[in-house]
Every structure is written in structure tokens, then in C-alpha cells.
Amino acid sequence: YNEDGSFLFAVDYFLANRPGAVTAIVNATSCDEVDEYTIPHTLEPITEFDSQLVFLESVDGFSNNASRIDNGFLADGNEGYAILIVDYDFEACGVLGYASDNEPSDKMLLKATMGVYPNYMPGLTVSGSVTVAYRNDGTFKFSYDLEGVEPACADGSCGIHIHAGTSCDTHAEVLGHGWNSDVVQDLWTEEGGAVYVADDKGNAKGFFNLYNGFSFGKNLGHAVVVHASNGTRIGCGVLEAFV
């Protein structure tokens, strides 16, 4: 769960020869209650269901997608509710329970010391750190502790992302968002929850949960970028193993 009450909904599913599927937490507390009229489990009634769905696409028979979901409930409100996966003529169902063995590990940590983005001139001097703590399922807790960012980022619309590049020496080496497009959509977006919240002094401290399809080793050595409210890249650091 994220600080704003949303959560990362990650699905690892075998699709066999089927091209895709869709999944959601539904308003039922057992799979026996699920039928064609079952709707997503939400605190407030909704008419557009897409915001509650995770779409799965098959890659060699498997899908490992993830999305940021906000159905109005925290863990206690979702525990015991059914997850339904629908694929044309096939359905799979299970009931949510607590995963006590999937906390972020203090043995799989990446940390980036943040500084000013290469050739950035307008005046913000970003410093601080980013820590990425992995879970057994490949998702991670992305924590940030920053100074010198834009106070206008108090609304949580300013991005912070792992990028495909492996250096902060030049703009060309930073590249764009880093994610494995074979298994997951790009969640380094505001909709994906990859944002930070600043105070009126330009300090920002918090976390969100994410999955970019890459393991601890695949994200090691990659650049982390801090954006201003207009999207400008203002901070950069490189992830290193932290013990």
C-alpha cells in the first residue's frame, strides 16, 4: 500500500495459449459468490470499471503485469475479497489474504545519492537519496528523502523514476524510463504513482510501491531522475547496492 491509500496490484499468471486476460478485486468474499453480474470491489459506486482493472497480455504464455489501483479500501477492507481473472471462455478465482513473507528486504537494497541533473541551470539544487527495497515477488518499495526540490510539487504531480541509462554524467546517458515492456506497462507515471510530495520549503520524504519488470540486478547501476512540476529533469543519481 502507498501513503495515499492506493496500492500496487501485481499479477503473475500463466495464460498458456490464450492472448490475454483481465483481473480485478471483486465484490464477493468467496469464489462461489462470483457470477456474470459481479462488479469490482470499491468503497464508492462507480460506472467506469477500467480504473479497477489490470490487463494481462501473454508473453510466451505468461503475464506479469501490474497497476496502481485505488478502490477506497486499505488492506483490512480488501482482505477476504475475491480476485477474478477473466479470459474469454476461462475464469480463475482466489481470495485475498495477508502475505506475511513478502515484506521489503533489507538484504536487497539499492540506493542512489541524488544531485543536480547534468547541465540543469535554472536554480534548484537537488540533494538527498533514493532507496529501492525489493520483495520476493520482484515488486519494490521506492523511498525518497530529498531537499532542494520545487515547493510547487506539494500536490504530488512531480515525477521521480528509474531510467534506462546508467550514468548521470550527460543528458544523453540518462535515457528514458526504465521498464521491461515484455512483462509490464510503464508505471513511471503519475497514474502509476511514481511521484513525490514536497513541502513549502522544497523538502520531500515518502515512498510508493512499484514494479518495472526488472530484478534487483537489472536495476542496479541505473539512473534515478527527479522532475519538476513542468516535467524538467532537475535531479539525478545512480543506484548502487546498499548493505
PDB file of C-alpha atoms in Angstrom:
ATOM      1  CA  TYR A   1       0.000   0.000   0.000  1.00  0.00           C
ATOM      2  CA  ASN A   2       1.088   3.543  -0.774  1.00  0.00           C
ATOM      3  CA  GLU A   3       0.899   6.558   1.529  1.00  0.00           C
ATOM      4  CA  ASP A   4      -2.157   7.914  -0.317  1.00  0.00           C
ATOM      5  CA  GLY A   5      -4.154   4.700   0.226  1.00  0.00           C
ATOM      6  CA  SER A   6      -3.664   3.337  -3.282  1.00  0.00           C
ATOM      7  CA  PHE A   7      -1.866   0.038  -3.785  1.00  0.00           C
ATOM      8  CA  LEU A   8       0.238  -1.843  -6.292  1.00  0.00           C
ATOM      9  CA  PHE A   9      -1.800  -4.671  -7.840  1.00  0.00           C
ATOM     10  CA  ALA A  10       0.751  -7.097  -9.306  1.00  0.00           C
ATOM     11  CA  VAL A  11      -0.279 -10.270 -11.158  1.00  0.00           C
ATOM     12  CA  ASP A  12       1.917 -13.205 -12.164  1.00  0.00           C
ATOM     13  CA  TYR A  13      -0.268 -15.521 -14.234  1.00  0.00           C
ATOM     14  CA  PHE A  14       0.041 -18.438 -16.657  1.00  0.00           C
ATOM     15  CA  LEU A  15      -2.017 -17.722 -19.796  1.00  0.00           C
ATOM     16  CA  ALA A  16      -0.980 -20.831 -21.768  1.00  0.00           C
ATOM     17  CA  ASN A  17      -2.100 -20.311 -25.372  1.00  0.00           C
ATOM     18  CA  ARG A  18      -4.525 -17.512 -24.581  1.00  0.00           C
ATOM     19  CA  PRO A  19      -3.637 -13.983 -25.809  1.00  0.00           C
ATOM     20  CA  GLY A  20      -4.685 -12.031 -22.745  1.00  0.00           C
ATOM     21  CA  ALA A  21      -6.965 -11.577 -19.768  1.00  0.00           C
ATOM     22  CA  VAL A  22      -8.253  -9.006 -17.290  1.00  0.00           C
ATOM     23  CA  THR A  23      -8.296  -9.161 -13.499  1.00  0.00           C
ATOM     24  CA  ALA A  24      -9.824  -7.218 -10.609  1.00  0.00           C
ATOM     25  CA  ILE A  25     -10.705  -7.406  -6.937  1.00  0.00           C
ATOM     26  CA  VAL A  26     -14.456  -8.030  -6.994  1.00  0.00           C
ATOM     27  CA  ASN A  27     -17.351  -7.514  -4.611  1.00  0.00           C
ATOM     28  CA  ALA A  28     -17.522 -11.086  -3.332  1.00  0.00           C
ATOM     29  CA  THR A  29     -15.988 -12.839  -0.339  1.00  0.00           C
ATOM     30  CA  SER A  30     -15.799 -16.283  -1.903  1.00  0.00           C
ATOM     31  CA  CYS A  31     -15.403 -17.616  -5.434  1.00  0.00           C
ATOM     32  CA  ASP A  32     -18.786 -19.346  -5.090  1.00  0.00           C
ATOM     33  CA  GLU A  33     -20.446 -15.898  -4.978  1.00  0.00           C
ATOM     34  CA  VAL A  34     -18.936 -14.729  -8.285  1.00  0.00           C
ATOM     35  CA  ASP A  35     -21.196 -14.600 -11.359  1.00  0.00           C
ATOM     36  CA  GLU A  36     -21.570 -12.535 -14.538  1.00  0.00           C
ATOM     37  CA  TYR A  37     -23.077  -9.655 -12.536  1.00  0.00           C
ATOM     38  CA  THR A  38     -20.211  -9.331 -10.027  1.00  0.00           C
ATOM     39  CA  ILE A  39     -18.636  -5.855 -10.085  1.00  0.00           C
ATOM     40  CA  PRO A  40     -15.303  -4.528  -8.765  1.00  0.00           C
ATOM     41  CA  HIS A  41     -14.976  -4.048  -5.015  1.00  0.00           C
ATOM     42  CA  THR A  42     -14.976  -0.271  -4.389  1.00  0.00           C
ATOM     43  CA  LEU A  43     -15.866   1.976  -1.457  1.00  0.00           C
ATOM     44  CA  GLU A  44     -17.872   4.355  -3.652  1.00  0.00           C
ATOM     45  CA  PRO A  45     -20.122   3.207  -6.519  1.00  0.00           C
ATOM     46  CA  ILE A  46     -18.505   3.648  -9.949  1.00  0.00           C
ATOM     47  CA  THR A  47     -19.747   3.342 -13.513  1.00  0.00           C
ATOM     48  CA  GLU A  48     -16.369   3.201 -15.295  1.00  0.00           C
ATOM     49  CA  PHE A  49     -14.584  -0.001 -14.312  1.00  0.00           C
ATOM     50  CA  ASP A  50     -11.294   0.413 -16.211  1.00  0.00           C
ATOM     51  CA  SER A  51      -9.628   2.174 -13.253  1.00  0.00           C
ATOM     52  CA  GLN A  52     -10.048  -1.021 -11.207  1.00  0.00           C
ATOM     53  CA  LEU A  53      -8.743  -3.480 -13.799  1.00  0.00           C
ATOM     54  CA  VAL A  54      -5.314  -4.924 -14.554  1.00  0.00           C
ATOM     55  CA  PHE A  55      -4.968  -6.011 -18.183  1.00  0.00           C
ATOM     56  CA  LEU A  56      -2.780  -9.029 -18.896  1.00  0.00           C
ATOM     57  CA  GLU A  57      -1.003  -9.798 -22.162  1.00  0.00           C
ATOM     58  CA  SER A  58       0.652 -13.115 -22.901  1.00  0.00           C
ATOM     59  CA  VAL A  59       4.413 -13.276 -23.449  1.00  0.00           C
ATOM     60  CA  ASP A  60       5.402 -16.887 -24.119  1.00  0.00           C
ATOM     61  CA  GLY A  61       2.334 -17.982 -22.192  1.00  0.00           C
ATOM     62  CA  PHE A  62       2.913 -15.840 -19.099  1.00  0.00           C
ATOM     63  CA  SER A  63       1.867 -12.395 -17.909  1.00  0.00           C
ATOM     64  CA  ASN A  64       3.397 -10.433 -15.038  1.00  0.00           C
ATOM     65  CA  ASN A  65       1.708  -7.051 -15.244  1.00  0.00           C
ATOM     66  CA  ALA A  66       0.973  -4.521 -12.506  1.00  0.00           C
ATOM     67  CA  SER A  67      -1.085  -1.350 -11.990  1.00  0.00           C
ATOM     68  CA  ARG A  68      -1.688   1.238  -9.300  1.00  0.00           C
ATOM     69  CA  ILE A  69      -5.238   0.774  -8.001  1.00  0.00           C
ATOM     70  CA  ASP A  70      -7.307   2.874  -5.576  1.00  0.00           C
ATOM     71  CA  ASN A  71     -10.641   1.306  -4.644  1.00  0.00           C
ATOM     72  CA  GLY A  72     -11.088   3.311  -1.453  1.00  0.00           C
ATOM     73  CA  PHE A  73     -10.125   0.447   0.850  1.00  0.00           C
ATOM     74  CA  LEU A  74      -6.958  -0.216   2.811  1.00  0.00           C
ATOM     75  CA  ALA A  75      -5.649  -3.727   3.459  1.00  0.00           C
ATOM     76  CA  ASP A  76      -8.295  -4.604   6.043  1.00  0.00           C
ATOM     77  CA  GLY A  77     -11.035  -3.595   3.609  1.00  0.00           C
ATOM     78  CA  ASN A  78      -9.687  -5.762   0.789  1.00  0.00           C
ATOM     79  CA  GLU A  79      -8.645  -8.793   2.844  1.00  0.00           C
ATOM     80  CA  GLY A  80     -11.054 -11.665   2.293  1.00  0.00           C
ATOM     81  CA  TYR A  81     -12.368 -10.404  -1.067  1.00  0.00           C
ATOM     82  CA  ALA A  82     -12.105 -12.364  -4.278  1.00  0.00           C
ATOM     83  CA  ILE A  83      -9.759 -11.716  -7.204  1.00  0.00           C
ATOM     84  CA  LEU A  84     -11.224 -12.721 -10.542  1.00  0.00           C
ATOM     85  CA  ILE A  85      -9.236 -13.304 -13.734  1.00  0.00           C
ATOM     86  CA  VAL A  86     -11.355 -13.463 -16.883  1.00  0.00           C
ATOM     87  CA  ASP A  87     -10.090 -14.653 -20.242  1.00  0.00           C
ATOM     88  CA  TYR A  88     -12.854 -15.082 -22.786  1.00  0.00           C
ATOM     89  CA  ASP A  89     -14.020 -18.649 -22.017  1.00  0.00           C
ATOM     90  CA  PHE A  90     -11.916 -19.201 -18.881  1.00  0.00           C
ATOM     91  CA  GLU A  91     -12.035 -17.815 -15.349  1.00  0.00           C
ATOM     92  CA  ALA A  92      -9.712 -18.150 -12.374  1.00  0.00           C
ATOM     93  CA  CYS A  93     -10.564 -17.005  -8.878  1.00  0.00           C
ATOM     94  CA  GLY A  94      -8.906 -16.699  -5.479  1.00  0.00           C
ATOM     95  CA  VAL A  95      -9.443 -14.878  -2.175  1.00  0.00           C
ATOM     96  CA  LEU A  96      -7.067 -12.229  -0.847  1.00  0.00           C
ATOM     97  CA  GLY A  97      -5.142 -12.860   2.349  1.00  0.00           C
ATOM     98  CA  TYR A  98      -2.170 -11.277   4.064  1.00  0.00           C
ATOM     99  CA  ALA A  99       1.295 -12.108   2.672  1.00  0.00           C
ATOM    100  CA  SER A 100       3.441 -12.118   5.796  1.00  0.00           C
ATOM    101  CA  ASP A 101       6.519 -13.334   3.896  1.00  0.00           C
ATOM    102  CA  ASN A 102       6.632 -10.571   1.286  1.00  0.00           C
ATOM    103  CA  GLU A 103       7.957  -7.540   3.147  1.00  0.00           C
ATOM    104  CA  PRO A 104      10.697  -5.415   1.522  1.00  0.00           C
ATOM    105  CA  SER A 105      14.068  -6.998   2.223  1.00  0.00           C
ATOM    106  CA  ASP A 106      16.912  -5.189   3.970  1.00  0.00           C
ATOM    107  CA  LYS A 107      19.268  -7.512   2.073  1.00  0.00           C
ATOM    108  CA  MET A 108      18.115  -6.419  -1.400  1.00  0.00           C
ATOM    109  CA  LEU A 109      18.570  -2.657  -1.250  1.00  0.00           C
ATOM    110  CA  LEU A 110      19.624  -0.196  -3.922  1.00  0.00           C
ATOM    111  CA  LYS A 111      20.487   3.390  -3.035  1.00  0.00           C
ATOM    112  CA  ALA A 112      21.162   6.488  -5.146  1.00  0.00           C
ATOM    113  CA  THR A 113      22.749   9.675  -3.830  1.00  0.00           C
ATOM    114  CA  MET A 114      20.953  12.458  -5.650  1.00  0.00           C
ATOM    115  CA  GLY A 115      22.491  15.570  -7.169  1.00  0.00           C
ATOM    116  CA  VAL A 116      21.719  18.201  -9.782  1.00  0.00           C
ATOM    117  CA  TYR A 117      20.761  16.912 -13.253  1.00  0.00           C
ATOM    118  CA  PRO A 118      23.512  17.351 -15.878  1.00  0.00           C
ATOM    119  CA  ASN A 119      23.512  20.836 -17.398  1.00  0.00           C
ATOM    120  CA  TYR A 120      20.431  21.898 -15.412  1.00  0.00           C
ATOM    121  CA  MET A 121      20.787  25.636 -14.717  1.00  0.00           C
ATOM    122  CA  PRO A 122      17.555  27.339 -13.537  1.00  0.00           C
ATOM    123  CA  GLY A 123      18.340  27.317  -9.800  1.00  0.00           C
ATOM    124  CA  LEU A 124      17.036  24.283  -7.910  1.00  0.00           C
ATOM    125  CA  THR A 125      19.807  22.333  -6.197  1.00  0.00           C
ATOM    126  CA  VAL A 126      18.516  18.822  -5.579  1.00  0.00           C
ATOM    127  CA  SER A 127      20.198  16.621  -2.967  1.00  0.00           C
ATOM    128  CA  GLY A 128      19.263  13.641  -0.851  1.00  0.00           C
ATOM    129  CA  SER A 129      18.796   9.951  -1.526  1.00  0.00           C
ATOM    130  CA  VAL A 130      16.537   7.312  -3.051  1.00  0.00           C
ATOM    131  CA  THR A 131      16.307   3.750  -1.708  1.00  0.00           C
ATOM    132  CA  VAL A 132      14.749   0.795  -3.541  1.00  0.00           C
ATOM    133  CA  ALA A 133      13.906  -2.226  -1.346  1.00  0.00           C
ATOM    134  CA  TYR A 134      12.928  -5.440  -3.149  1.00  0.00           C
ATOM    135  CA  ARG A 135      10.363  -8.059  -2.207  1.00  0.00           C
ATOM    136  CA  ASN A 136      10.421 -11.756  -3.081  1.00  0.00           C
ATOM    137  CA  ASP A 137       7.928 -11.253  -5.919  1.00  0.00           C
ATOM    138  CA  GLY A 138      10.039  -8.602  -7.698  1.00  0.00           C
ATOM    139  CA  THR A 139       7.969  -5.589  -6.623  1.00  0.00           C
ATOM    140  CA  PHE A 140       9.759  -2.927  -4.614  1.00  0.00           C
ATOM    141  CA  LYS A 141       9.286  -0.089  -2.155  1.00  0.00           C
ATOM    142  CA  PHE A 142      10.705   3.115  -3.638  1.00  0.00           C
ATOM    143  CA  SER A 143      11.611   5.588  -0.865  1.00  0.00           C
ATOM    144  CA  TYR A 144      12.857   9.151  -1.350  1.00  0.00           C
ATOM    145  CA  ASP A 145      14.344  11.746   1.000  1.00  0.00           C
ATOM    146  CA  LEU A 146      15.071  14.916  -0.946  1.00  0.00           C
ATOM    147  CA  GLU A 147      15.987  18.559  -0.437  1.00  0.00           C
ATOM    148  CA  GLY A 148      16.055  21.437  -2.905  1.00  0.00           C
ATOM    149  CA  VAL A 149      13.049  20.376  -4.975  1.00  0.00           C
ATOM    150  CA  GLU A 150      10.239  22.617  -6.151  1.00  0.00           C
ATOM    151  CA  PRO A 151       7.654  23.591  -3.484  1.00  0.00           C
ATOM    152  CA  ALA A 152       5.048  23.533  -6.268  1.00  0.00           C
ATOM    153  CA  CYS A 153       5.334  19.740  -6.106  1.00  0.00           C
ATOM    154  CA  ALA A 154       3.192  19.697  -2.946  1.00  0.00           C
ATOM    155  CA  ASP A 155       0.267  18.344  -4.982  1.00  0.00           C
ATOM    156  CA  GLY A 156       2.054  15.071  -5.759  1.00  0.00           C
ATOM    157  CA  SER A 157       2.230  15.609  -9.515  1.00  0.00           C
ATOM    158  CA  CYS A 158       6.018  15.685  -9.885  1.00  0.00           C
ATOM    159  CA  GLY A 159       7.702  12.535 -11.125  1.00  0.00           C
ATOM    160  CA  ILE A 160      10.621  10.516  -9.832  1.00  0.00           C
ATOM    161  CA  HIS A 161      11.691   7.497 -11.874  1.00  0.00           C
ATOM    162  CA  ILE A 162      14.333   4.870 -12.550  1.00  0.00           C
ATOM    163  CA  HIS A 163      15.637   5.444 -16.082  1.00  0.00           C
ATOM    164  CA  ALA A 164      17.173   3.138 -18.670  1.00  0.00           C
ATOM    165  CA  GLY A 165      20.511   4.952 -18.629  1.00  0.00           C
ATOM    166  CA  THR A 166      23.418   4.081 -16.344  1.00  0.00           C
ATOM    167  CA  SER A 167      25.094   7.455 -15.840  1.00  0.00           C
ATOM    168  CA  CYS A 168      24.259  10.996 -14.759  1.00  0.00           C
ATOM    169  CA  ASP A 169      27.319  12.466 -16.461  1.00  0.00           C
ATOM    170  CA  THR A 170      25.409  13.724 -19.512  1.00  0.00           C
ATOM    171  CA  HIS A 171      21.774  14.071 -20.539  1.00  0.00           C
ATOM    172  CA  ALA A 172      22.287  11.609 -23.400  1.00  0.00           C
ATOM    173  CA  GLU A 173      23.409   8.872 -20.997  1.00  0.00           C
ATOM    174  CA  VAL A 174      20.320   9.076 -18.752  1.00  0.00           C
ATOM    175  CA  LEU A 175      17.850   7.933 -21.437  1.00  0.00           C
ATOM    176  CA  GLY A 176      14.103   7.464 -20.786  1.00  0.00           C
ATOM    177  CA  HIS A 177      12.036   5.446 -18.327  1.00  0.00           C
ATOM    178  CA  GLY A 178      13.421   2.036 -17.389  1.00  0.00           C
ATOM    179  CA  TRP A 179      10.930  -0.850 -17.529  1.00  0.00           C
ATOM    180  CA  ASN A 180      10.637  -4.278 -19.120  1.00  0.00           C
ATOM    181  CA  SER A 181       7.960  -3.812 -21.763  1.00  0.00           C
ATOM    182  CA  ASP A 182       7.715  -7.574 -22.273  1.00  0.00           C
ATOM    183  CA  VAL A 183       6.041  -8.092 -18.903  1.00  0.00           C
ATOM    184  CA  VAL A 184       4.646  -4.801 -17.591  1.00  0.00           C
ATOM    185  CA  GLN A 185       3.329  -1.431 -18.731  1.00  0.00           C
ATOM    186  CA  ASP A 186       5.287   1.745 -17.992  1.00  0.00           C
ATOM    187  CA  LEU A 187       4.299   2.656 -14.415  1.00  0.00           C
ATOM    188  CA  TRP A 188       6.797   5.521 -14.146  1.00  0.00           C
ATOM    189  CA  THR A 189       3.872   7.940 -14.480  1.00  0.00           C
ATOM    190  CA  GLU A 190       1.574   9.985 -12.262  1.00  0.00           C
ATOM    191  CA  GLU A 191      -1.149   7.385 -12.858  1.00  0.00           C
ATOM    192  CA  GLY A 192       1.299   4.665 -11.826  1.00  0.00           C
ATOM    193  CA  GLY A 193       2.021   6.513  -8.579  1.00  0.00           C
ATOM    194  CA  ALA A 194       5.674   7.340  -9.358  1.00  0.00           C
ATOM    195  CA  VAL A 195       5.536  10.834  -7.851  1.00  0.00           C
ATOM    196  CA  TYR A 196       6.905  12.658  -4.815  1.00  0.00           C
ATOM    197  CA  VAL A 197       5.258  15.179  -2.481  1.00  0.00           C
ATOM    198  CA  ALA A 198       7.197  18.275  -1.375  1.00  0.00           C
ATOM    199  CA  ASP A 199       6.605  20.740   1.452  1.00  0.00           C
ATOM    200  CA  ASP A 200       6.718  24.533   1.176  1.00  0.00           C
ATOM    201  CA  LYS A 201      10.469  24.509   1.849  1.00  0.00           C
ATOM    202  CA  GLY A 202      11.314  22.189  -1.013  1.00  0.00           C
ATOM    203  CA  ASN A 203      11.817  19.051   1.075  1.00  0.00           C
ATOM    204  CA  ALA A 204      10.249  15.729   0.104  1.00  0.00           C
ATOM    205  CA  LYS A 205      10.142  12.462   2.034  1.00  0.00           C
ATOM    206  CA  GLY A 206       7.927   9.468   1.349  1.00  0.00           C
ATOM    207  CA  PHE A 207       7.535   6.247  -0.610  1.00  0.00           C
ATOM    208  CA  PHE A 208       5.458   4.352  -3.147  1.00  0.00           C
ATOM    209  CA  ASN A 209       5.369   0.749  -4.341  1.00  0.00           C
ATOM    210  CA  LEU A 210       6.127  -0.225  -7.921  1.00  0.00           C
ATOM    211  CA  TYR A 211       7.103  -2.974 -10.336  1.00  0.00           C
ATOM    212  CA  ASN A 212       9.103  -2.256 -13.506  1.00  0.00           C
ATOM    213  CA  GLY A 213       9.712  -5.828 -14.619  1.00  0.00           C
ATOM    214  CA  PHE A 214      13.407  -5.751 -13.733  1.00  0.00           C
ATOM    215  CA  SER A 215      15.135  -7.562 -10.886  1.00  0.00           C
ATOM    216  CA  PHE A 216      17.463  -6.114  -8.270  1.00  0.00           C
ATOM    217  CA  GLY A 217      20.436  -6.830 -10.539  1.00  0.00           C
ATOM    218  CA  LYS A 218      18.813  -5.345 -13.636  1.00  0.00           C
ATOM    219  CA  ASN A 219      18.038  -2.040 -11.861  1.00  0.00           C
ATOM    220  CA  LEU A 220      21.480  -1.877 -10.238  1.00  0.00           C
ATOM    221  CA  GLY A 221      23.581   0.859 -11.804  1.00  0.00           C
ATOM    222  CA  HIS A 222      20.670   2.699 -13.392  1.00  0.00           C
ATOM    223  CA  ALA A 223      19.910   6.399 -13.116  1.00  0.00           C
ATOM    224  CA  VAL A 224      17.133   7.849 -10.960  1.00  0.00           C
ATOM    225  CA  VAL A 225      15.673  11.140 -12.185  1.00  0.00           C
ATOM    226  CA  VAL A 226      13.734  13.813 -10.263  1.00  0.00           C
ATOM    227  CA  HIS A 227      11.369  16.020 -12.279  1.00  0.00           C
ATOM    228  CA  ALA A 228       9.956  19.487 -11.589  1.00  0.00           C
ATOM    229  CA  SER A 229       6.265  20.343 -11.940  1.00  0.00           C
ATOM    230  CA  ASN A 230       6.687  21.146 -15.643  1.00  0.00           C
ATOM    231  CA  GLY A 231       8.499  17.871 -16.325  1.00  0.00           C
ATOM    232  CA  THR A 232      12.000  19.361 -16.407  1.00  0.00           C
ATOM    233  CA  ARG A 233      14.692  16.980 -15.158  1.00  0.00           C
ATOM    234  CA  ILE A 234      16.246  18.626 -12.094  1.00  0.00           C
ATOM    235  CA  GLY A 235      17.940  15.808 -10.163  1.00  0.00           C
ATOM    236  CA  CYS A 236      19.855  12.619 -10.925  1.00  0.00           C
ATOM    237  CA  GLY A 237      21.641   9.794  -9.116  1.00  0.00           C
ATOM    238  CA  VAL A 238      22.801   6.242  -9.888  1.00  0.00           C
ATOM    239  CA  LEU A 239      21.544   3.206  -7.975  1.00  0.00           C
ATOM    240  CA  GLU A 240      24.221   1.227  -6.135  1.00  0.00           C
ATOM    241  CA  ALA A 241      23.992  -1.887  -3.944  1.00  0.00           C
ATOM    242  CA  PHE A 242      23.491  -0.848  -0.327  1.00  0.00           C
ATOM    243  CA  VAL A 243      24.493  -3.059   2.593  1.00  0.00           C
TER     244      VAL A 243
END
